[in-house]
Coordinates of N, CA, C and O in Angstrom, one line a residue:
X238 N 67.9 -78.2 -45.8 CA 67.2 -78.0 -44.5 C 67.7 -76.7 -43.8 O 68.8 -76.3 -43.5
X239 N 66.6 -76.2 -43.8 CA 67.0 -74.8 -42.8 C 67.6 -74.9 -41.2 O 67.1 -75.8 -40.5
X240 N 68.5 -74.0 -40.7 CA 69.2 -74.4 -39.6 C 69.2 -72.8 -39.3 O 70.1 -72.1 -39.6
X241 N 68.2 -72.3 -38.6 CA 68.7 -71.2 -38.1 C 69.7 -71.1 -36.8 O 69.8 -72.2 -36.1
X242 N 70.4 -70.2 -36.5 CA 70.9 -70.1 -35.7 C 71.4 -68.6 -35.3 O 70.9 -67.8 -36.1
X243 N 72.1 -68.1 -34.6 CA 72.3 -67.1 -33.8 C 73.7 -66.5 -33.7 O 74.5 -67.2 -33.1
X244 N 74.2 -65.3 -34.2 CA 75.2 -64.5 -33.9 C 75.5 -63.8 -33.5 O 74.9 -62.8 -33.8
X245 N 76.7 -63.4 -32.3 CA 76.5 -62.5 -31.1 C 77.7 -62.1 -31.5 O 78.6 -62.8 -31.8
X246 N 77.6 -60.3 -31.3 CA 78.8 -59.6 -30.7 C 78.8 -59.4 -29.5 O 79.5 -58.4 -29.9
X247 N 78.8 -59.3 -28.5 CA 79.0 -58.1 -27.4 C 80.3 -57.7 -27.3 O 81.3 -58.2 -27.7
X248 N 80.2 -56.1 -26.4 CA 81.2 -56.0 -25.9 C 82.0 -55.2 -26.8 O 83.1 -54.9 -26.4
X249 N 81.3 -54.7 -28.3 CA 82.1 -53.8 -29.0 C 81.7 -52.6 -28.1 O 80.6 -52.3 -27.6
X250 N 83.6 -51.7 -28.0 CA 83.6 -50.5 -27.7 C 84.3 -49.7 -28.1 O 85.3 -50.0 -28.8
X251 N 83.7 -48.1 -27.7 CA 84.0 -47.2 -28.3 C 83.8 -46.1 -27.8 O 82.8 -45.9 -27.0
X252 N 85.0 -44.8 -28.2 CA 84.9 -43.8 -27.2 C 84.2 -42.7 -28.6 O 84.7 -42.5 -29.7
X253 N 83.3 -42.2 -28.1 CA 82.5 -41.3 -28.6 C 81.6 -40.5 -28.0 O 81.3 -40.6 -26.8
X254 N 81.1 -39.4 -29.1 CA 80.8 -38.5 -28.6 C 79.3 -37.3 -28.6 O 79.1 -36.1 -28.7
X255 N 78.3 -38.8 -28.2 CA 76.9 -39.2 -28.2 C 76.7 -38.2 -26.7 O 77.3 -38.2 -25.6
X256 N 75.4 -37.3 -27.1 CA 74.7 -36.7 -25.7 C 74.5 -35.3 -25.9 O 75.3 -34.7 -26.6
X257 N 73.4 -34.9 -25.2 CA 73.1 -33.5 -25.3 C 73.4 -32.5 -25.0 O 73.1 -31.4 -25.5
X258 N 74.2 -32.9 -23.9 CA 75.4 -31.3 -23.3 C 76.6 -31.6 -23.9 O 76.9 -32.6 -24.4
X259 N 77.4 -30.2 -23.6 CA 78.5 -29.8 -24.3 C 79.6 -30.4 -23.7 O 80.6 -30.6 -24.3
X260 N 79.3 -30.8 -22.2 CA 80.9 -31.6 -22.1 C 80.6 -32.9 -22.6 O 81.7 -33.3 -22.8
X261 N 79.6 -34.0 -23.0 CA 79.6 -34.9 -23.3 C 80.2 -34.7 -24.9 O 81.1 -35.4 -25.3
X262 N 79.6 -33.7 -25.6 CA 80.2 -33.9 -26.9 C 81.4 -33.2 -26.8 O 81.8 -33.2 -27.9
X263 N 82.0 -32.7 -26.3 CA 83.1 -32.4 -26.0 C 84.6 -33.5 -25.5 O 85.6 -34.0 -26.1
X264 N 83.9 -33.7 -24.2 CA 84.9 -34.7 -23.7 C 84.8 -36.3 -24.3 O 85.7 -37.1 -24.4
X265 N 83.4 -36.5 -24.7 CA 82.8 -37.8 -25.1 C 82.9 -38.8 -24.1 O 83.0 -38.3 -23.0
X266 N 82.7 -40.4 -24.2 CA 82.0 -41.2 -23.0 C 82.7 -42.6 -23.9 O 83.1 -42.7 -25.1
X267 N 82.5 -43.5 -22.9 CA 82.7 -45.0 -23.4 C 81.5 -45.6 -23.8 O 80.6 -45.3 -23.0
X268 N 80.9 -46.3 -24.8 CA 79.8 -47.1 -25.2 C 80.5 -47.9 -25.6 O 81.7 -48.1 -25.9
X269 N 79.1 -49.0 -25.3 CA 79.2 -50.3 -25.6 C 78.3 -50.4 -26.3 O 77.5 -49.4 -26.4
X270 N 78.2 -51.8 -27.3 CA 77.3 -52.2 -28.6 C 77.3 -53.6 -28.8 O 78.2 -54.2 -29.2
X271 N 75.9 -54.3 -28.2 CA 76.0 -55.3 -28.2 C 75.0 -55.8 -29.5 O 74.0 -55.2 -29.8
X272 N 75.3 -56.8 -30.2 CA 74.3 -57.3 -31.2 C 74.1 -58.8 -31.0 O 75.1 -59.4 -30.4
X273 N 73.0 -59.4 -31.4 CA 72.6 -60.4 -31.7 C 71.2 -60.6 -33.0 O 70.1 -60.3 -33.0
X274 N 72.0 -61.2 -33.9 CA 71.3 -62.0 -34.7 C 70.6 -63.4 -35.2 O 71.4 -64.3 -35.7
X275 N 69.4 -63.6 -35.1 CA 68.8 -64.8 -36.4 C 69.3 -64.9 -37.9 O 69.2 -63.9 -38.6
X276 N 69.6 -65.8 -38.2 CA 70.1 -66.3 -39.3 C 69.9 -67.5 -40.2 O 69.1 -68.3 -39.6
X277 N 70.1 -67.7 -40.9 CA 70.0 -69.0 -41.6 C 71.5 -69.8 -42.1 O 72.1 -69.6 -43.2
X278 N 72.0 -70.7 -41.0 CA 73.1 -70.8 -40.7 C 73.4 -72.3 -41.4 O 74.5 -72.8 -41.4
X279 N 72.3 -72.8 -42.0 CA 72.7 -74.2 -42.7 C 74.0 -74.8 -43.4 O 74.7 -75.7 -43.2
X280 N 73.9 -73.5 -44.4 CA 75.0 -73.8 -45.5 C 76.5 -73.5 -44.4 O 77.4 -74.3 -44.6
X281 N 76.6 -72.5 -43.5 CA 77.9 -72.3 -43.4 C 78.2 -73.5 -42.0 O 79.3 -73.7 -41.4
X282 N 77.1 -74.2 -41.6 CA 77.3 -75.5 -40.8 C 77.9 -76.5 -41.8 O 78.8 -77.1 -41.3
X283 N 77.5 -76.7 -43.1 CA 78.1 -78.0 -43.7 C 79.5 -77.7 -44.8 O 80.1 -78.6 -45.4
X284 N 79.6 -76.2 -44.9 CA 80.6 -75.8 -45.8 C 82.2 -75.3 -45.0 O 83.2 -75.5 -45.6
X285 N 82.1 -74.8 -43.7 CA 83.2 -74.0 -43.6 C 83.5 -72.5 -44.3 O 84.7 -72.1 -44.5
X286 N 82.6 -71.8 -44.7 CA 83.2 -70.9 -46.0 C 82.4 -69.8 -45.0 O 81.3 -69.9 -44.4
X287 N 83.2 -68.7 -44.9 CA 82.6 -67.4 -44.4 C 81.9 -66.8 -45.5 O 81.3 -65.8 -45.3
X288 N 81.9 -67.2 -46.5 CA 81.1 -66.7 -47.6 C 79.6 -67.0 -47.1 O 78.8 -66.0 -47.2
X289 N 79.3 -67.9 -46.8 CA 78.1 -68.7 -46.3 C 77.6 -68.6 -45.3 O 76.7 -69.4 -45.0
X290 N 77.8 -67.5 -44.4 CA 78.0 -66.9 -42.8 C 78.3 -65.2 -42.9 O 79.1 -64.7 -43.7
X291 N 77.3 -64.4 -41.8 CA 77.6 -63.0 -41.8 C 78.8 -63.2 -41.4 O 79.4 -63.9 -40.6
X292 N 79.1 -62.1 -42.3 CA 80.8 -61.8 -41.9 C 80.8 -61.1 -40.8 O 80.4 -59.9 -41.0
X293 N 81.0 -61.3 -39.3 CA 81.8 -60.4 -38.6 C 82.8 -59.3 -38.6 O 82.7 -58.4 -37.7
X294 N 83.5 -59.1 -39.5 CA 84.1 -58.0 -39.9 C 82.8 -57.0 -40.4 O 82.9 -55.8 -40.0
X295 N 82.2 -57.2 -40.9 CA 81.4 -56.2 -42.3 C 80.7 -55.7 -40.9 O 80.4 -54.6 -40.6
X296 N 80.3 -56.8 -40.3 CA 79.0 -56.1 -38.9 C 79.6 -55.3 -38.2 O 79.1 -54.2 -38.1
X297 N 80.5 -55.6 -37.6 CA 81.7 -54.7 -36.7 C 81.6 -53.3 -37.3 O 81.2 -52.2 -36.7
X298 N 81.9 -53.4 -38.5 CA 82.6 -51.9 -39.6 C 81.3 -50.9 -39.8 O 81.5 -49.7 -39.8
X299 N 79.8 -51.6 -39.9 CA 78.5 -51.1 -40.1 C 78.4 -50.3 -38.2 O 78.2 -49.1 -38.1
X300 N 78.5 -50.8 -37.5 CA 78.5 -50.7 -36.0 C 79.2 -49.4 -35.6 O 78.8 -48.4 -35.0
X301 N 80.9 -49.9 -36.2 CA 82.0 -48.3 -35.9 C 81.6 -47.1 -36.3 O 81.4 -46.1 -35.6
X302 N 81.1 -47.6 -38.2 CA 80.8 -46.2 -38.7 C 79.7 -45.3 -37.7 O 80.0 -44.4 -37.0
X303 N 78.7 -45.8 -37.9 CA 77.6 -45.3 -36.9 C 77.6 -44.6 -35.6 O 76.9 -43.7 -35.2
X304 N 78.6 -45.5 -35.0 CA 79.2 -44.8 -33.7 C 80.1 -43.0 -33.7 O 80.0 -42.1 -32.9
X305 N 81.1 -43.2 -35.3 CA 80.8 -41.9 -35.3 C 81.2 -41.0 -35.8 O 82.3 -40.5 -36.2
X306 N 79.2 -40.8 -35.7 CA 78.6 -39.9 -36.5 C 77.8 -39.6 -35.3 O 76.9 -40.4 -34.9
X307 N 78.0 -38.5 -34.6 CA 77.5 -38.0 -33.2 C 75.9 -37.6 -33.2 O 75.4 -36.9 -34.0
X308 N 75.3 -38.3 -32.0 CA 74.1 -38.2 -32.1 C 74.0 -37.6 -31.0 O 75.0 -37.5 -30.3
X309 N 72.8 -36.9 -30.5 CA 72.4 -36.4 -29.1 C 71.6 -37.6 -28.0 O 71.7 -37.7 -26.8
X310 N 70.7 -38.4 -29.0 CA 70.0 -39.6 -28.2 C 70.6 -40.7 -28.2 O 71.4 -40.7 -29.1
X311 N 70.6 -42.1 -27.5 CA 71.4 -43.3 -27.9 C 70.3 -43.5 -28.5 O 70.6 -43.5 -29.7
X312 N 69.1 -43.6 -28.4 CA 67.7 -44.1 -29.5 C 68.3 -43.5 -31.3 O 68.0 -44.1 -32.3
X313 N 68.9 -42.6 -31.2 CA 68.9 -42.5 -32.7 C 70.5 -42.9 -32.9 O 70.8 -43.1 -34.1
X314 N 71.4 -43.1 -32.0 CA 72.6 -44.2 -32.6 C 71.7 -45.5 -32.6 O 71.8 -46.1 -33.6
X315 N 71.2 -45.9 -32.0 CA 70.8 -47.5 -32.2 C 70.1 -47.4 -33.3 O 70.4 -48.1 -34.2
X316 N 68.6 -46.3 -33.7 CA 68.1 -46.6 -34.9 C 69.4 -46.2 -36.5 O 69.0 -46.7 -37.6
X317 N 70.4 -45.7 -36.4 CA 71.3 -45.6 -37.4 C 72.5 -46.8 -37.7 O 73.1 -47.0 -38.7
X318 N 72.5 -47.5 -36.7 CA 72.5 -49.0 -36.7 C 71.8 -50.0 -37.0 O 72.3 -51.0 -37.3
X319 N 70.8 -49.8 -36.9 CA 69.7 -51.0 -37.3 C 69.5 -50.7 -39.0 O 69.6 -51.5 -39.9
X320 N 69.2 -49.3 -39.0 CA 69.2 -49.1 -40.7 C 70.1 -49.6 -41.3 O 69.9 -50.1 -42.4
X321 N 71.4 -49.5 -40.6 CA 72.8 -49.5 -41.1 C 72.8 -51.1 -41.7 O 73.4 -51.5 -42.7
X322 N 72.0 -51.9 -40.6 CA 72.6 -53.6 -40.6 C 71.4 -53.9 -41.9 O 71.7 -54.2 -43.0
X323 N 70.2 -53.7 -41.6 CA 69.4 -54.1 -42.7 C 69.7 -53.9 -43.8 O 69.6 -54.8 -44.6
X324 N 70.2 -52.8 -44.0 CA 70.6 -52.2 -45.5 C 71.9 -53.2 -46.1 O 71.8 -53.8 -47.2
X325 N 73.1 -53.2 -45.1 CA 74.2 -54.0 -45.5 C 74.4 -55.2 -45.4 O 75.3 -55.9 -45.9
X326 N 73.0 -55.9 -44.4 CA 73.0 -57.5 -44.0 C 72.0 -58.0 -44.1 O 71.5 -58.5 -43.1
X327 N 71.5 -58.0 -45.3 CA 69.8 -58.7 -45.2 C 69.8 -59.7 -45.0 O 68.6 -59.9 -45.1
X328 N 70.3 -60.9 -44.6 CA 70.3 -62.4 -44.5 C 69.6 -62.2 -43.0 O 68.7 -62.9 -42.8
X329 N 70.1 -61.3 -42.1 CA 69.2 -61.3 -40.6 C 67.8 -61.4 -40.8 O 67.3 -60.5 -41.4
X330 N 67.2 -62.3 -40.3 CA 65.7 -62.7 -40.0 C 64.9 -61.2 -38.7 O 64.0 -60.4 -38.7
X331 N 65.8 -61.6 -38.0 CA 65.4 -60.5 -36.7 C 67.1 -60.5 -36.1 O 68.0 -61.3 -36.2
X332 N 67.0 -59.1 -35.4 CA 68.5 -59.3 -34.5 C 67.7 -57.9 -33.7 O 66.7 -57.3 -34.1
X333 N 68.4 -57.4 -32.5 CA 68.9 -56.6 -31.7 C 69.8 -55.6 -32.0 O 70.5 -55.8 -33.0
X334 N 69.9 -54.5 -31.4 CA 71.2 -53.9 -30.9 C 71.5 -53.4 -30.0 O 71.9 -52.3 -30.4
X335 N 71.6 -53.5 -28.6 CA 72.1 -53.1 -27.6 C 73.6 -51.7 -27.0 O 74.8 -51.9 -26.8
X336 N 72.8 -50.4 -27.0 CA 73.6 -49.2 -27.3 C 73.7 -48.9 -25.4 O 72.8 -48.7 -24.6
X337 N 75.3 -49.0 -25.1 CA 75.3 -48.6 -23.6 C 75.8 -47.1 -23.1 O 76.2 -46.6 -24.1
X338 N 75.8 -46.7 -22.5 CA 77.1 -45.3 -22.3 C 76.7 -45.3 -20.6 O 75.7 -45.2 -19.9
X339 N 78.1 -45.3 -20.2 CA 78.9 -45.4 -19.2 C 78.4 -44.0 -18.4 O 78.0 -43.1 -19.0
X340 N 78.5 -44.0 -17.0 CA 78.2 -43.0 -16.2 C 77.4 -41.9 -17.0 O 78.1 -41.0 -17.5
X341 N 75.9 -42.1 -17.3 CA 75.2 -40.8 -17.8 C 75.4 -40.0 -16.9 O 75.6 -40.2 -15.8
X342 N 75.2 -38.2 -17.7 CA 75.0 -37.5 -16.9 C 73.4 -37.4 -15.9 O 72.4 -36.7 -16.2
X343 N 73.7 -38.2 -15.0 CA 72.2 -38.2 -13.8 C 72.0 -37.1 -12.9 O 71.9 -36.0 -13.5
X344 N 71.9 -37.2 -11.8 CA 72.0 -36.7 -10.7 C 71.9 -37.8 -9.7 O 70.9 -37.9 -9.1
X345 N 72.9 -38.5 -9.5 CA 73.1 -39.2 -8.6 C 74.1 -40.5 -9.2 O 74.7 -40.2 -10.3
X346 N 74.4 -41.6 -8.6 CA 75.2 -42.8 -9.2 C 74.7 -43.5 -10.3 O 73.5 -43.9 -10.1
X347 N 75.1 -43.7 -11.6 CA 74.5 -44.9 -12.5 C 75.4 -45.1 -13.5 O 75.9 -44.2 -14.2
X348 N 75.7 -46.6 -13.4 CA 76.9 -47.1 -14.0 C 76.5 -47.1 -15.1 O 77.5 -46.9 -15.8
X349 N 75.5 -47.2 -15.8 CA 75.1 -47.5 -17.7 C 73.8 -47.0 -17.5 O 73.1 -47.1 -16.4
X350 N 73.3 -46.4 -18.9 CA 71.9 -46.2 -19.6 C 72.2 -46.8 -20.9 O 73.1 -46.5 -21.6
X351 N 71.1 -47.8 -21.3 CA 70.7 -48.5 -22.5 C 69.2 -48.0 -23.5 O 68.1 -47.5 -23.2
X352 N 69.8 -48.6 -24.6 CA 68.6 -48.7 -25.5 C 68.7 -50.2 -26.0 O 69.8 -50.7 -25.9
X353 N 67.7 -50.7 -26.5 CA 68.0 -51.9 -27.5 C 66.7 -51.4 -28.1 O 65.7 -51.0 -27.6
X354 N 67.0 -51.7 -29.4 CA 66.3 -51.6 -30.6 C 66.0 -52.6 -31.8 O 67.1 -53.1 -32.2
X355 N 65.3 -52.9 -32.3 CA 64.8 -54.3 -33.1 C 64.9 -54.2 -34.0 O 64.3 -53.3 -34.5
X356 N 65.8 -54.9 -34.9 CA 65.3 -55.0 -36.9 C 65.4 -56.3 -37.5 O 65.2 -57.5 -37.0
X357 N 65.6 -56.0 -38.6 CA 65.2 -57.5 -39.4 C 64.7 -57.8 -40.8 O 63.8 -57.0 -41.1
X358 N 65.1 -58.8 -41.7 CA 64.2 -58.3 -42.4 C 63.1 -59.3 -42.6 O 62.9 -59.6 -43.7
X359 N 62.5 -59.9 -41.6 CA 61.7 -60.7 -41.2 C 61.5 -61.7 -42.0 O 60.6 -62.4 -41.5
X360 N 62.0 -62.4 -43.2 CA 62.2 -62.9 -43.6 C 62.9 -64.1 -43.7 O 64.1 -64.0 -43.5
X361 N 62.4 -65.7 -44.0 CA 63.7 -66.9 -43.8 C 64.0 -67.4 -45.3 O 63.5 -68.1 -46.1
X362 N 65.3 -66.3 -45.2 CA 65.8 -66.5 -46.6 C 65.3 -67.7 -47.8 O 65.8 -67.7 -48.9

């Protein structure tokens, strides 16, 4: 019996050095990376075995790399993440990825600018 169910990171961070001016890639910025996935969580409900369950670790490590490899938009760190996860984690049906960075350069106050972006491989295993 199929058992989907749902896997969350939030709250991965990292200091990097995403943005289109020269003090940003220069000095770099704090981001956040939040993920959530769809899954087919059956077997690792009646087994115990991380074999049977996305590994957390492997998603984390897919997430770091990506972070960096310096982009100028967060739209193209989030799409090098999403490729990154499909490619390394096909068992995801659908998931998210939620790309944050701390005080953009605005003109005025703003604690965070986001992207979230969609993948999957639409499929129930």
């Amino acid at each position: 019996m199929e058992k989907n169910g749902i896997i969350e990171l939030e709250g991965m961070e990292f200091h990097a050095f995403h943005g289109c001016f020269e003090h940003e890639k220069a000095e770099g910025n704090t981001f956040t990376v939040d993920f959530r996935g769809k899954l087919d969580l059956s077997k690792a409900a009646e087994s115990d075995t991380l074999e049977d369950t996305a590994d957390y670790g492997r998603l984390y490590a897919a997430v770091s790399r990506e972070m960096a490899v310096h982009s100028d938009l967060l739209e193209h760190v989030a799409g090098r993440i999403v490729h990154a996860i499909e490619r390394e984690m096909p068992e995801f049906i659908e998931f998210s990825v939620k790309v944050s960075k701390r005080n953009p350069p605005v003109d005025g106050k703003c604690a965070w600018s986001r992207i979230t972006l969609y993948g999957g491989s639409g499929k129930k295993n």
